[in-house]
Coordinates of C-alpha atoms and ligand atoms in Angstrom, one line a residue:
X113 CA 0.0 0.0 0.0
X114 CA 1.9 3.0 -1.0
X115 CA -0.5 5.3 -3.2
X116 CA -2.9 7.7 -1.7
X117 CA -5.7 10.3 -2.3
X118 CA -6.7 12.8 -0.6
X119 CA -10.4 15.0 -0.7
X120 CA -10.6 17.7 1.7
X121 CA -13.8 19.4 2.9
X122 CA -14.6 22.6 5.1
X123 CA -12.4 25.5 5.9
X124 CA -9.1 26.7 5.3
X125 CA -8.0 25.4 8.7
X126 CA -8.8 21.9 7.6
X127 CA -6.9 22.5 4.2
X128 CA -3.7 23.4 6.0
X129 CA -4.3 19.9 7.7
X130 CA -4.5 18.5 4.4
X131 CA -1.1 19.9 3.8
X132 CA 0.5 18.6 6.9
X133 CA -1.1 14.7 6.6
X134 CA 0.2 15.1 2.9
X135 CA 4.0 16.2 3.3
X136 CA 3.9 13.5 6.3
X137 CA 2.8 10.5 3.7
X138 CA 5.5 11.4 1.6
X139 CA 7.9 11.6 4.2
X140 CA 6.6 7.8 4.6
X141 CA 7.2 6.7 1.1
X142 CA 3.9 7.4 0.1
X143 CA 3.2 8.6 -3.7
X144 CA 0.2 10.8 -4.2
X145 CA -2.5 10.5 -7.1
X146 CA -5.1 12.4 -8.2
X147 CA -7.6 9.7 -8.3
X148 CA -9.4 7.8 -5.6
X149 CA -9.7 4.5 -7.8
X150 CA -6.0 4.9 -8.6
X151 CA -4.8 4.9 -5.0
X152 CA -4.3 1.7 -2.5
X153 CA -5.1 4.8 0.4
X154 CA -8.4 7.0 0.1
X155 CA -8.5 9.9 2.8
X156 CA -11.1 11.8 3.3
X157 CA -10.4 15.2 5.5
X158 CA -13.9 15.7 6.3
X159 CA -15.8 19.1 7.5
X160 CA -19.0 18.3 10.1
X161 CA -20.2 22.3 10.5
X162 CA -23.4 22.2 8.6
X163 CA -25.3 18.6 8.5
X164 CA -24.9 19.0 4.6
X165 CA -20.9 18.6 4.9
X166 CA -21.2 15.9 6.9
X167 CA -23.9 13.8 4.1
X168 CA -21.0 14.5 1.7
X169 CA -18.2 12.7 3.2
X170 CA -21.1 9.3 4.2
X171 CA -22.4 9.5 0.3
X172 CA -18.3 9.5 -1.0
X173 CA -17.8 6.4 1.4
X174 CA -20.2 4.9 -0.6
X175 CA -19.2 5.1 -4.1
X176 CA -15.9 2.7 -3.8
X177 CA -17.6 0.6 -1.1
X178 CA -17.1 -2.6 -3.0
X179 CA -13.2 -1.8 -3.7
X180 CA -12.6 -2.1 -0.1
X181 CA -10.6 -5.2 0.6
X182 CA -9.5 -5.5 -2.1
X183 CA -6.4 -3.8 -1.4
X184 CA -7.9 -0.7 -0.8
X185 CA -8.2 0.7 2.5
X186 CA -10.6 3.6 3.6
X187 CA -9.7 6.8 6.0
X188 CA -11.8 9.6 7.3
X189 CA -9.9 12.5 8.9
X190 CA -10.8 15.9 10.5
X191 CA -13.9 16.9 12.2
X192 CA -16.5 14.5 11.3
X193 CA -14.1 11.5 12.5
X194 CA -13.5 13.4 15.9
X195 CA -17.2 14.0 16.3
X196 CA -18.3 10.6 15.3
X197 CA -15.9 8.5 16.4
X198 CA -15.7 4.8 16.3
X199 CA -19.5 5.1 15.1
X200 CA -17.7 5.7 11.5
X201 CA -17.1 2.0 12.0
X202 CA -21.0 1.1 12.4
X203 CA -21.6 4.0 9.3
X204 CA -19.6 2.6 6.9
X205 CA -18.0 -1.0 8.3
X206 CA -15.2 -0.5 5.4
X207 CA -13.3 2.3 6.8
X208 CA -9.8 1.3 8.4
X209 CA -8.6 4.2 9.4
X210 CA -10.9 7.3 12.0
X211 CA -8.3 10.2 13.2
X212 CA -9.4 13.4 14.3
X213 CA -6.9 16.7 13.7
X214 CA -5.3 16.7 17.1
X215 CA -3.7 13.1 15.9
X216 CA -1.4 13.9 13.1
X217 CA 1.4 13.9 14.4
X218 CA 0.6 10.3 15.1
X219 CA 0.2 9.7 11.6
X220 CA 3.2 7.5 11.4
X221 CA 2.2 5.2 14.0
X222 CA -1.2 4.7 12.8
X223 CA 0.0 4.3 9.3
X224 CA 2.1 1.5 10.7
X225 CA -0.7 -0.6 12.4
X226 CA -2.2 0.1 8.8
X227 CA 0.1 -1.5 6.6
X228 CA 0.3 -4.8 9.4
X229 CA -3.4 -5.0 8.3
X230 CA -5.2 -3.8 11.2
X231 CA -9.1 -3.3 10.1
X232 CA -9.8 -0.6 13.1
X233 CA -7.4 2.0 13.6
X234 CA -8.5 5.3 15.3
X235 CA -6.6 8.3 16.4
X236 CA -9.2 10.7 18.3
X237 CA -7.5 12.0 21.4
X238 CA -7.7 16.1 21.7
X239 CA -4.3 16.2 22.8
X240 CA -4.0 19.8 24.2
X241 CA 0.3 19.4 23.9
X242 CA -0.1 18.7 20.1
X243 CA 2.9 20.9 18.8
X244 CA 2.4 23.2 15.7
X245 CA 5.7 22.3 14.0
X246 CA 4.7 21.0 10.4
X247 CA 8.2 20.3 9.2
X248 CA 6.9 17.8 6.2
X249 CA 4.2 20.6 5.5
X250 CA 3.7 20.0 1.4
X251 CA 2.0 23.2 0.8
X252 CA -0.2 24.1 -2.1
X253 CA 0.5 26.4 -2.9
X254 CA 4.2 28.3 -3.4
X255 CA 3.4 31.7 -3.5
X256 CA 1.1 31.9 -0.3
X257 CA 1.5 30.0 2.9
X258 CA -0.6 29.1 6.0
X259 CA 0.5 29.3 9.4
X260 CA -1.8 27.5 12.2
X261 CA -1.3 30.4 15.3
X262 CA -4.3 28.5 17.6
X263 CA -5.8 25.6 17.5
X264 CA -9.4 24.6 18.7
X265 CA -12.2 27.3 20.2
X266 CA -13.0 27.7 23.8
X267 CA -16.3 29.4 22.7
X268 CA -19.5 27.2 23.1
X269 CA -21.7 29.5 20.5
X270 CA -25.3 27.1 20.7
X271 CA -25.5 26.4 17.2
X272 CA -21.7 24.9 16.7
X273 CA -19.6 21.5 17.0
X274 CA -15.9 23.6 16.5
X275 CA -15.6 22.9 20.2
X276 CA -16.5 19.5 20.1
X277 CA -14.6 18.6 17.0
X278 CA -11.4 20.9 17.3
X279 CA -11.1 20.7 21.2
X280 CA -9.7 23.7 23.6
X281 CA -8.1 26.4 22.5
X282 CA -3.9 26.1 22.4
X283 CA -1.7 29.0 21.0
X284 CA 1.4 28.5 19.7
X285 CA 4.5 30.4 21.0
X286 CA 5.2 33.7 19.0
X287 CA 8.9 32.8 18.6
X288 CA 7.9 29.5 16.5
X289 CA 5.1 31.4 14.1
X290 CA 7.9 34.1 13.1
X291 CA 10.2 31.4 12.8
X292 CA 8.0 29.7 10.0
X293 CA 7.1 33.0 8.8
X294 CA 10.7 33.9 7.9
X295 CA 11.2 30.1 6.7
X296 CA 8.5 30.4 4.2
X297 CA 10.2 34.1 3.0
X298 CA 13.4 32.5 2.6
X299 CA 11.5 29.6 0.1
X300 CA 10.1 32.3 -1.7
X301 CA 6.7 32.5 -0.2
X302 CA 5.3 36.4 -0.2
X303 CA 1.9 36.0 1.6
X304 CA 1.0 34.7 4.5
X305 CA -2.2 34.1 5.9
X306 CA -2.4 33.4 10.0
X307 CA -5.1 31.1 10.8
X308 CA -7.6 29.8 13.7
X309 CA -11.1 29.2 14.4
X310 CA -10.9 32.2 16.2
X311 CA -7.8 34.0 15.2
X312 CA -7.5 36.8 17.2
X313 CA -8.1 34.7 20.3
X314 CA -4.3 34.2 20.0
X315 CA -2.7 34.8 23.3
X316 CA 1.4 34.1 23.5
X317 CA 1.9 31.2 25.7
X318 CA 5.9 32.2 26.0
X319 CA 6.7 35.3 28.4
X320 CA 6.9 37.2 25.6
X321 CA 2.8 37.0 26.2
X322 CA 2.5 38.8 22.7
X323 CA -1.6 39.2 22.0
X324 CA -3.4 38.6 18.3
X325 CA -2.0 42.4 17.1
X326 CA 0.8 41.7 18.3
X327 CA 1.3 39.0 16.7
X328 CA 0.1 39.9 13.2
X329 CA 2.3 43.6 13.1
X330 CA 5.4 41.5 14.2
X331 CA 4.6 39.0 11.3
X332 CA 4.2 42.0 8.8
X333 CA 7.7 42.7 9.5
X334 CA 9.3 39.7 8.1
X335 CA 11.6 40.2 5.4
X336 CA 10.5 39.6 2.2
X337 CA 6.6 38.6 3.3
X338 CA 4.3 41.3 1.5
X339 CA 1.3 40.5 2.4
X340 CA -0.4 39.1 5.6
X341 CA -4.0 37.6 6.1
X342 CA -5.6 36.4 9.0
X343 CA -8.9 34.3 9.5
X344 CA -11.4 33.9 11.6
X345 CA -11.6 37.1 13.6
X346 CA -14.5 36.4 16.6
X347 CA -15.8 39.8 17.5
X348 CA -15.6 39.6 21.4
X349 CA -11.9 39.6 21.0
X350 CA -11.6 42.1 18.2
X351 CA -9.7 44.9 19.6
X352 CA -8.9 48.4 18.4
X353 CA -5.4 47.6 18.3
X354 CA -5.8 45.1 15.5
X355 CA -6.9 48.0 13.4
X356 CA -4.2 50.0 14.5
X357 CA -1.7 47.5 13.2
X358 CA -3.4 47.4 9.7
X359 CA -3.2 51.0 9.9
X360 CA 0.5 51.2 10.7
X361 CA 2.0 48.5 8.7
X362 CA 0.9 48.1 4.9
X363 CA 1.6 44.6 4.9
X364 CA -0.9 43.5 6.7
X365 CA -4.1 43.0 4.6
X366 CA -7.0 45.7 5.0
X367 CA -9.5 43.0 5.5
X368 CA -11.7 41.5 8.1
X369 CA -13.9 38.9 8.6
X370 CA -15.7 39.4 11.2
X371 CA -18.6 37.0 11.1
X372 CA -22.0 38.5 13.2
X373 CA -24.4 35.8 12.6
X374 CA -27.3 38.1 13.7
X375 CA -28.4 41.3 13.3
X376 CA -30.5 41.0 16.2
X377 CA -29.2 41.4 20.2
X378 CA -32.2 38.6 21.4
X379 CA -30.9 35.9 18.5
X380 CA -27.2 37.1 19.4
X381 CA -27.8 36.1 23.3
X382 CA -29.5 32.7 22.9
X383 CA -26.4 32.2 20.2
X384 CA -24.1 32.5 23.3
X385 CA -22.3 34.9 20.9
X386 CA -21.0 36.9 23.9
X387 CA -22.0 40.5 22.3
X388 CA -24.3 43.0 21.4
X389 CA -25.7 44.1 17.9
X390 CA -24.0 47.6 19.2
X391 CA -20.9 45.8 20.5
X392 CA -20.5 44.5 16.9
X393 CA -21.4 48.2 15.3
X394 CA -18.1 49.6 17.7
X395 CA -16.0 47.5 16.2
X396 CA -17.5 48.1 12.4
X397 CA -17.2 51.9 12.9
X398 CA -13.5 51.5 14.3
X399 CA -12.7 49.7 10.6
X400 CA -14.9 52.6 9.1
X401 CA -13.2 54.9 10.9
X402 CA -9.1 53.4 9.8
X403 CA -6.5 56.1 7.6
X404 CA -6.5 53.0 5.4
X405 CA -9.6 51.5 3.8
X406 CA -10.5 48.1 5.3
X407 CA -13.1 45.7 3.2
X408 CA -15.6 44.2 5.7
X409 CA -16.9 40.4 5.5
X410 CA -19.3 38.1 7.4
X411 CA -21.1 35.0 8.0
X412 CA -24.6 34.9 8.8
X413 CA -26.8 32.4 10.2
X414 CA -30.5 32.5 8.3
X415 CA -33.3 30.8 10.8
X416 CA -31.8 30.1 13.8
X417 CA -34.2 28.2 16.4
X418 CA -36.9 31.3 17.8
X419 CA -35.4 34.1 14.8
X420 CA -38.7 36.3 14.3
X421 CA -39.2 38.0 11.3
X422 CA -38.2 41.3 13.5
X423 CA -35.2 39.8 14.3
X424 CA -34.5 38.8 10.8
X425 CA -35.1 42.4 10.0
X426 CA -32.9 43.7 12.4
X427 CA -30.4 41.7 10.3
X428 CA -31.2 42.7 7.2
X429 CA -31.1 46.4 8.6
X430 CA -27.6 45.5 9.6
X431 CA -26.2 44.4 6.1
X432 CA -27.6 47.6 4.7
X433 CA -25.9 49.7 7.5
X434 CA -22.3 47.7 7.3
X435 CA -22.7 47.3 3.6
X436 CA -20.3 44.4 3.3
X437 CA -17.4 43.4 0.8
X438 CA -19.2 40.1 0.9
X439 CA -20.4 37.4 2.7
X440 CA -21.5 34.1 3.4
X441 CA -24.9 33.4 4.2
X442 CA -26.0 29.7 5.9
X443 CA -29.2 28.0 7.1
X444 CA -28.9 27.1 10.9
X445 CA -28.6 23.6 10.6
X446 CA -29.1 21.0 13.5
X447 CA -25.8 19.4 15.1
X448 CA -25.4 17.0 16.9
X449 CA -24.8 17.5 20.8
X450 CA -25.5 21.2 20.7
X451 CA -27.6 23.2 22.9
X452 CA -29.6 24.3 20.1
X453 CA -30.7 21.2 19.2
X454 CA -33.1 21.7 22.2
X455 CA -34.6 25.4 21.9
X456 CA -38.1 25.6 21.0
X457 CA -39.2 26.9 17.9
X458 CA -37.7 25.5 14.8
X459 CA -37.5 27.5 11.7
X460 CA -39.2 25.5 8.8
X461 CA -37.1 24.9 6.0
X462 CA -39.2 27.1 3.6
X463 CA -38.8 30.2 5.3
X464 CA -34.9 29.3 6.1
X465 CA -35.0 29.7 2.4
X466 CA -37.2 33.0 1.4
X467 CA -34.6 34.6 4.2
X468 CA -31.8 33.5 2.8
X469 CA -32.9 34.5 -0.7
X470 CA -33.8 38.4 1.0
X471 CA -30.1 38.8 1.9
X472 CA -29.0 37.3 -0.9
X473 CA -30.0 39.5 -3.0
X474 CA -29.2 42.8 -0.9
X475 CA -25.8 41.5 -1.0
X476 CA -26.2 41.2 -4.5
X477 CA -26.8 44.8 -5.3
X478 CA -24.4 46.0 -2.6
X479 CA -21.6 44.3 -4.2
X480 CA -22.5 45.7 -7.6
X481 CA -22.5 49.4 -6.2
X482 CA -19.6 48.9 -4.0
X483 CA -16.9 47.2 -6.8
X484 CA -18.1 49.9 -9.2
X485 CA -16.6 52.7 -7.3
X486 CA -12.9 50.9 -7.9
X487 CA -13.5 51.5 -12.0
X488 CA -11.0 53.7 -12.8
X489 CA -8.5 53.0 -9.7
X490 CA -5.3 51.1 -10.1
X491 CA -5.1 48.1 -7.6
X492 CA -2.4 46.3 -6.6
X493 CA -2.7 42.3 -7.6
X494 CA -1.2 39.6 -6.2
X495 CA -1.1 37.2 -9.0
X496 CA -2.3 33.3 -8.8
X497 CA -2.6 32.0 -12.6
X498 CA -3.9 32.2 -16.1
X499 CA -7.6 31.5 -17.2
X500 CA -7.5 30.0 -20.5
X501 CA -11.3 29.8 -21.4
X502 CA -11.7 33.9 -20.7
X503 CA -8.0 34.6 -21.5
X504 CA -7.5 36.5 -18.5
X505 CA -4.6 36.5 -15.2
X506 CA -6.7 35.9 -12.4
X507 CA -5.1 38.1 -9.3
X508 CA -6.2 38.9 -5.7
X509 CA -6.6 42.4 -4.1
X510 CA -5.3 42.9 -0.2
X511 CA -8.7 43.4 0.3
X512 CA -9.8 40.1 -1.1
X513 CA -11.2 41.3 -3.9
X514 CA -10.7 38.8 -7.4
X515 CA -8.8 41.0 -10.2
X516 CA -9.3 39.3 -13.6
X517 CA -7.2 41.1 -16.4
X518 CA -5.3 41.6 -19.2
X519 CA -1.7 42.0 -20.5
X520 CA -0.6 43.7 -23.2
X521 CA 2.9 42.1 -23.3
X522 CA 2.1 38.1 -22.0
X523 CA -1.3 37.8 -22.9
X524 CA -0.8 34.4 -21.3
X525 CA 2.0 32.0 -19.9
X526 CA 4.7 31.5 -22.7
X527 CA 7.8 29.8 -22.7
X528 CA 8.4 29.8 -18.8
X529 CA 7.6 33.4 -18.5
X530 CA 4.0 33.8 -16.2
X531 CA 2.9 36.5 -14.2
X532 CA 2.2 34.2 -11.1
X533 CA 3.3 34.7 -7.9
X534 CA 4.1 38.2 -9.1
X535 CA 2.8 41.4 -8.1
X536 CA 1.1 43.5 -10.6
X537 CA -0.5 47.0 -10.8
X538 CA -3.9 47.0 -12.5
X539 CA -6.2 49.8 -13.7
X540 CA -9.5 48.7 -12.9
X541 CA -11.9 49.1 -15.8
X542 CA -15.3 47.0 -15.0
X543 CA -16.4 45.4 -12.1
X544 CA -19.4 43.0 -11.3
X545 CA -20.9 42.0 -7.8
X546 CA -18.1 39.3 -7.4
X547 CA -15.2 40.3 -9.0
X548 CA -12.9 43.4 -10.3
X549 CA -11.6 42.9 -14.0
X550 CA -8.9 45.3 -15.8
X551 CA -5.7 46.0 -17.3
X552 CA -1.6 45.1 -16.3
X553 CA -0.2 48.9 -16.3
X554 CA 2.8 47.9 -14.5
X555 CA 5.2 44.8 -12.4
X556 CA 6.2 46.6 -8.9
X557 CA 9.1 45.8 -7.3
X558 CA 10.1 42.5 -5.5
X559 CA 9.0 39.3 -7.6
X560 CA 10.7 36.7 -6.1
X561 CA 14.1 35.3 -6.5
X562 CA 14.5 33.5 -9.9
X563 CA 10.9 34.5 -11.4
X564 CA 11.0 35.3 -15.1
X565 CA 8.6 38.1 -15.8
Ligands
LIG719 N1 -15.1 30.7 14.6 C1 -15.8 31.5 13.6 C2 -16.6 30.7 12.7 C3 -16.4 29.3 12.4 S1 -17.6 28.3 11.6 C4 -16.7 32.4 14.4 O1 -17.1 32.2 15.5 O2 -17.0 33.4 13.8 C5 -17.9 29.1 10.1 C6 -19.3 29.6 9.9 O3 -20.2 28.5 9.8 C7 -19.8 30.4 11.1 O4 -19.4 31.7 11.1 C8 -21.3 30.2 11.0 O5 -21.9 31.3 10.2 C9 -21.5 28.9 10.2 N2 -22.1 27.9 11.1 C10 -21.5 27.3 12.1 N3 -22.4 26.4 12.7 C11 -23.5 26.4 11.9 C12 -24.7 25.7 11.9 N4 -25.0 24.8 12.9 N5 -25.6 25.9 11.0 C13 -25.4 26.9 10.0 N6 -24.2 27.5 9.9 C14 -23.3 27.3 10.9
LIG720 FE1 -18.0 27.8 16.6 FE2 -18.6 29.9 18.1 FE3 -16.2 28.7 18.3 FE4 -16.8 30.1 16.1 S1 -16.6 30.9 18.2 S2 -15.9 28.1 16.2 S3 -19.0 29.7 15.8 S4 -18.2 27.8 18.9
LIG721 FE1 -15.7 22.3 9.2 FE2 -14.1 21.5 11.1 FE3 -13.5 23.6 9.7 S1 -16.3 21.5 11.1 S2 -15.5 24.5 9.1 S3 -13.6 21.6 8.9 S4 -13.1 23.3 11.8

């Protein structure tokens, strides 16, 4: 057994994972492939927020069901493994291997009681002294780079498993993030994008005791890093000093996402969200208020268990005040042992719908009005590749925004000269509610050792 595959599901913290279980399979001799019926080792890295994620992963188990045992063996990793446990084994009785992501470290190990044929092989303690340090880390990606700050939530918001399936939060010592942070610079890597559930929950466990801004100015400082991310940002730790860094250091990306699930303070409270609809508008107007211009995004949760239509309104009059960059707009959906699960008054699925559709389409026409105003600016671009259907380099703004464009001189990749990984200067000349599109005016400095442009 020495070929794999690997599907990931769910958020950017379970891709990273994806990363680190990759580069450690090669490590162990592993090849990858690109097909599940081509591989002798089928992983799933599986996402549990929303009961639709966790369908997905149960419905893939199914469709190479009869290829187990012979010589295929069957993995599922991440957050639906930690939550379900050895019950995977009663759900699908051809799965080998159950590890949640507080075990791969252990990978090895379990790898090895694979190979000796073991049929049940699980990996689902929350280890609290799991150790960042990804040294066989295959990334991606080679322009942009995640680093894992914190690990796990310590929230219990009423509607989520994170807690259950990521365990306590544990931060990881300032010294060893810049340390990875000036690795990645000296491999070439030029943005960096900090992540945890709750990202600026980040508190320095070394003496240094750096906080979350801290943190990310410090990061913004590394040599030859030009841009920094960061997400999740929970808005009962979002300080003003966060926006003070973005304001102080260009670096650092002028975007948020600060996710406010509800408009409304009533929904807010029985979502143990821990704030205000006016303790979220403080921090909005401190991001309105920045020297540099920050774009704003959010989740929101449509129908959670007792949401009037008032308080659905009071969302919708929240959206139109904030006017976001974008955002992401969900269904509550049940999970298992959540308080939630438990209120009283159930939205139907119909109406879950019509208010999702309502937003929807505010967002819609906010996008449209807010991208036009950047016709006729010139925006920086960070690029990632080429479309060939629409002919155009597809590039990504600091604040997140998608630049599709043109060049006059390398109208596309040529003889091992590309734009990607490079950073361009664009004049924006249309834009549309999800994306900017426009024209290469001019390379700026810095594009990497060894990049032909
Ligand atoms: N830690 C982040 C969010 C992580 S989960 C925070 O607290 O803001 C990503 C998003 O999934 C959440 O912001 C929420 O909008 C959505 N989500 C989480 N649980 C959900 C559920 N049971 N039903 C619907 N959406 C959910
Ligand atoms: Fe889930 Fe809340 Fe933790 Fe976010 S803060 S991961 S929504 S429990
Ligand atoms: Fe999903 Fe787990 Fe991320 S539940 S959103 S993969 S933390």
């Amino acid at each position: 057994m020495k070929t794999f595959y690997i599907e990931t599901f769910g958020c950017q913290m379970n891709a990273h994972d994806s990363e680190k279980v990759v580069g450690t399979l090669l490590q162990e001799g592993y090849t990858q492939v690109d097909r599940p019926d081509q591989a002798e080792l089928v992983l799933y890295n599986t996402c549990s927020i929303r009961d639709k994620a966790e369908q997905k992963v149960f419905s893939r188990l199914q469709q190479f069901k009869r290829e187990a045992g012979k010589g295929k063996v069957f993995g599922v990793l991440g957050c639906v493994a930690q939550q379900e446990g050895e019950r995977i084994f009663e759900r699908a009785p051809h799965v080998s291997l159950v590890a949640g992501s507080a075990s791969y470290t252990k990978l090895p190990d379990l790898l090895v009681q694979l190979e000796a044929g073991n049929r049940r092989v699980t990996g689902l303690s929350l280890d609290t002294n799991e150790t960042f340090d990804t040294p066989y880390t295959r990334r991606d990606n080679p322009h942009r780079a995640y680093i894992t700050i914190i690990e796990g939530c310590d929230k219990s918001c009423a509607y989520c498993v994170v807690p259950f399936t990521r365990g306590p939060e544990r931060s990881r010592t300032s010294e060893s993030v810049l340390r990875e942070a000036a690795s990645l610079a000296e491999l070439g890597y030029t943005e960096i994008q900090l992540l945890g559930q709750n990202v600026n929950s980040y508190r320095d466990p070394s003496p240094a005791g750096w906080d979350f801004a801290r943190l990310l100015d410090e990061t913004g400082k590394t040599p030859g890093i030009r841009r920094v991310r960061f997400t999740t940002s929970h808005p009962r730790d979002f300080v003003k000093g966060i926006v003070e860094a973005i304001d102080g250091n260009s670096a650092l990306c002028n975007h948020v996402h600060l996710p406010v699930q509800s408009g409304s303070t009533s929904v807010l409270s029985r979502m143990q969200r821990l704030y205000t609809r006016d303790d979220y508008m403080r921090r909005i107007e401190w991001m309105k208020n920045a020297r540099r211009s920050i774009a704003i995004t959010t989740d929101i949760i449509v129908g959670f268990p007792g949401e009037t239509e008032q308080d659905f309104k009071e969302t919708v009059r929240l959206a139109e005040e904030v006017e976001y960059d974008s955002m992401f707009i969900f269904k509550y959906s049940k999970r298992p042992n959540t308080p939630a699960l438990e209120y009283e008054d159930h939205i139907p699925e119909e109406e879950k719908t019509r208010r999702l559709m309502i937003l929807q389409e505010l967002q819609r026409a906010i996008q449209i009005r807010r991208n036009a105003a950047y016709v006729g600016t010139i925006e920086e671009a960070h690029v990632e590749g080429y479309n060939t259907a629409t002919g155009q380099w597809i590039g990504r703004t600091a604040q997140n925004k998608t630049l599709n464009f043109i060049d006059a001189e390398l109208p596309g990749p040529a003889e091992g000269r590309t734009l990607t990984g490079t950073y361009a200067d664009i004049l924006v000349t249309r834009a549309g509610p999800n994306s900017l599109a426009g024209e290469h005016i001019a390379s700026t400095m810095n594009n990497g050792p060894g990049r032909a442009v």
